[in-house]
Coordinates of C-alpha atoms in Angstrom, one line a residue:
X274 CA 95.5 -10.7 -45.5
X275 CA 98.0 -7.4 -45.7
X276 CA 96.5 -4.5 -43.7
X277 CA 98.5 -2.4 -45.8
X278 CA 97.0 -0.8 -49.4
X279 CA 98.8 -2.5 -52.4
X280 CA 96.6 -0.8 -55.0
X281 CA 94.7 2.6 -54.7
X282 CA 93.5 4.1 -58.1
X283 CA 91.5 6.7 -56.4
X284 CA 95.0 7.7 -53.7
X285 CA 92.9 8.5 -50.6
X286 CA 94.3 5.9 -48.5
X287 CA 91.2 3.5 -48.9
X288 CA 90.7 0.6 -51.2
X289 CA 88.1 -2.4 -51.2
X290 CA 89.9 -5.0 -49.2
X291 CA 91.4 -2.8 -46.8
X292 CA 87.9 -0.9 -46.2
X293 CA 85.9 -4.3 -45.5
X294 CA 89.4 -5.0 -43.3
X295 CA 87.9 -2.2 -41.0
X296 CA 85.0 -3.3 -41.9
X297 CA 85.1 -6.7 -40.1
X298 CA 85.1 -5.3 -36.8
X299 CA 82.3 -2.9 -36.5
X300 CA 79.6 -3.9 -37.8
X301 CA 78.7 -0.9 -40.0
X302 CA 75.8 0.3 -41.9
X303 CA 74.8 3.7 -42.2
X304 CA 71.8 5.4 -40.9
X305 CA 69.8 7.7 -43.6
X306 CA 67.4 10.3 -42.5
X307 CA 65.4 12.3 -44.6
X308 CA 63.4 16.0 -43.3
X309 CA 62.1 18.3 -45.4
X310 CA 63.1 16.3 -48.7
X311 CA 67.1 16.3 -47.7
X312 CA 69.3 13.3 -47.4
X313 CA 71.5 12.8 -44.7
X314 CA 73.7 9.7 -43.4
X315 CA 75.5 8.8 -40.6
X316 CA 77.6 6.0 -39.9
X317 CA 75.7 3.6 -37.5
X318 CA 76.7 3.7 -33.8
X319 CA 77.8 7.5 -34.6
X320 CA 76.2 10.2 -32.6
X321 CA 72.7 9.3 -34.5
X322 CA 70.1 11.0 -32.9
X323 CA 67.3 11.9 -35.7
X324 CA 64.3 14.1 -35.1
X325 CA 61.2 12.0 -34.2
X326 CA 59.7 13.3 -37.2
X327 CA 62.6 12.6 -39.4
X328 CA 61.8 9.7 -42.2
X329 CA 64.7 7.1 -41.4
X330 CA 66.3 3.3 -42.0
X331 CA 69.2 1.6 -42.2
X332 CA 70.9 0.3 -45.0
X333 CA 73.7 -2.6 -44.2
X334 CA 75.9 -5.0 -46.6
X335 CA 78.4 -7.5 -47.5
X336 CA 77.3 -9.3 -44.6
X337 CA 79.0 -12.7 -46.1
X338 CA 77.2 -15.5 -43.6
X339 CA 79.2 -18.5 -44.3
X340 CA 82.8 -16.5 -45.0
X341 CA 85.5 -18.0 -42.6
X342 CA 88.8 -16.8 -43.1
X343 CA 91.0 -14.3 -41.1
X344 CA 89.8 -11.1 -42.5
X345 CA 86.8 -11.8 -40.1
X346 CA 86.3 -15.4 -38.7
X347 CA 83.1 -14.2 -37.3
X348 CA 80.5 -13.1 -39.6
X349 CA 77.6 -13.8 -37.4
X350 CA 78.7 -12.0 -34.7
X351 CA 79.6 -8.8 -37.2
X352 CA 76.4 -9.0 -38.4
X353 CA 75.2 -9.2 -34.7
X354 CA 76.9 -6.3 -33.9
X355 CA 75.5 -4.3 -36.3
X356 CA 71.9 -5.5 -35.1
X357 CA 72.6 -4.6 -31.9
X358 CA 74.0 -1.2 -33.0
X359 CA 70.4 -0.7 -35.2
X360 CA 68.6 -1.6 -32.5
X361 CA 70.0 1.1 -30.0
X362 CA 68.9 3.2 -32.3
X363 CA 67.0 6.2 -30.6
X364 CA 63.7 5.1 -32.9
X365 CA 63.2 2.6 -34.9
X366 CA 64.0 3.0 -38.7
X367 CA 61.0 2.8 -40.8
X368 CA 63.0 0.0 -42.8
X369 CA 66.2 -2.1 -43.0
X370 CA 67.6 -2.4 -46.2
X371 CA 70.8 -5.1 -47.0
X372 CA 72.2 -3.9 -50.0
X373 CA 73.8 -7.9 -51.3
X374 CA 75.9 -10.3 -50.2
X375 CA 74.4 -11.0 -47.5
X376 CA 75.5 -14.9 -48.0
X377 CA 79.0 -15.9 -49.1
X378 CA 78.5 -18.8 -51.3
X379 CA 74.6 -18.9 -51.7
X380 CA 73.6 -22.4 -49.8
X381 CA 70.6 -22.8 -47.9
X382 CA 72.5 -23.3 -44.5
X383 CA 74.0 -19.3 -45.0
X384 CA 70.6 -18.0 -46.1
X385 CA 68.9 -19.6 -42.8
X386 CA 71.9 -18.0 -40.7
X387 CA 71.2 -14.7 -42.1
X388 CA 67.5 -14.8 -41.3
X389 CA 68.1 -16.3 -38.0
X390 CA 70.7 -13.1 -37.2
X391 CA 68.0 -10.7 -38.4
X392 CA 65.1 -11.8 -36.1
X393 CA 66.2 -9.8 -33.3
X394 CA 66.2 -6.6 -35.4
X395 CA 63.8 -4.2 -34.4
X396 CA 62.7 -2.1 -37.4
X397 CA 59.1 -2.3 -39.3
X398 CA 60.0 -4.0 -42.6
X399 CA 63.8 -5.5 -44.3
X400 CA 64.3 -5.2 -47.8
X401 CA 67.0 -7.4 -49.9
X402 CA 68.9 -6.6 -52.6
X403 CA 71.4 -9.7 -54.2
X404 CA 74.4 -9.3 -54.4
X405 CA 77.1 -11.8 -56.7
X406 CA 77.4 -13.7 -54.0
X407 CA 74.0 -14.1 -53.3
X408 CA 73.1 -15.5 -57.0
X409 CA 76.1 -17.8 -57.4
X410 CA 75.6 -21.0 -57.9
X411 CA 71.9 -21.4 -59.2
X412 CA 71.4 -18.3 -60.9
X413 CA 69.6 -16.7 -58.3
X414 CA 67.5 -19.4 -58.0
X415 CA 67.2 -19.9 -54.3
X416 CA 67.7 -16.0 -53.3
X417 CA 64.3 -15.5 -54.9
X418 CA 62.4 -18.4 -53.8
X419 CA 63.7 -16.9 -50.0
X420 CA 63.3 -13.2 -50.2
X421 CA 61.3 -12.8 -53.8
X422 CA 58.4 -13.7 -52.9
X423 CA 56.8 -10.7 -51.6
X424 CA 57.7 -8.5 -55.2
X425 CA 55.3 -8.8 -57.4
X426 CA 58.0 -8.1 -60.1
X427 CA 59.8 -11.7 -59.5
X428 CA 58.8 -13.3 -62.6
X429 CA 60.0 -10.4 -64.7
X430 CA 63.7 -10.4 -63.3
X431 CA 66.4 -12.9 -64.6
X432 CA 69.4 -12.8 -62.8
X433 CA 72.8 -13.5 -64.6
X434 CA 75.6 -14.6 -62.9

């Protein structure tokens, strides 16, 4: 894969592939706090160091478990890093959100890899949110019967590829 931007609509320097490019070798999420009804967000491993009464989690994505090419040959231990990174955290988030993808190709073998990685998080709760790579496939079919089960809104939602 080029490092170098061959298409930027938006000319800031930054397009998809060449942010999860940088990406790939920190293990980002972002941090959100909320006081006194205001948003903020900080990139996570920055200087993050929220009030103990401030209302925070963690939102991560496009973790890809099962990708392996050279843009990063190691998803696990991105991912990994990123726990690690959450888990430094001065207190723990009130939740963990992944915001899709957190599989590449939506087998069973990718989907036990990313719960495996997540154990060692230490936040109260993880919320999922699928992304096209996490519905591929069978329509959905297995991301639900894995992390729909708690939503008591699963029967109402039909995925379309």
């Amino acid at each position: 894969m080029k490092k170098l931007i061959e298409r930027n609509l938006l000319e800031d320097g930054i397009d998809r592939r060449g942010f999860l490019h940088c990406m790939a070798w920190t293990g980002t999420g972002v941090v959100w706090s909320i006081a006194g009804g205001v948003p903020t967000s900080k990139l996570l491993g920055a200087n993050t160091k929220p009030s103990k009464d401030d209302f925070t989690f963690v939102q991560i994505s496009d973790s890809h478990i099962g990708f392996k090419k050279p843009a990063n040959p190691d998803v696990t231990g991105t991912m990994q890093a990123a726990i690690d990174k959450i888990n430094a955290l001065p207190a723990q988030p009130e939740f963990l959100i992944h915001t899709g993808d957190l599989t590449h190709q939506s087998k069973p073998g990718e989907f036990d890899g990313m719960d495996q990685v997540l154990k060692s998080v230490r936040t109260k709760d993880i919320f999922y949110v699928p992304g096209e790579h996490d519905t591929s496939g069978d329509d959905g079919k297995a991301y639900l019967e894995r992390y729909g089960k708690r939503h008591q809104w699963q029967g109402l939602v039909q995925l379309r590829s």
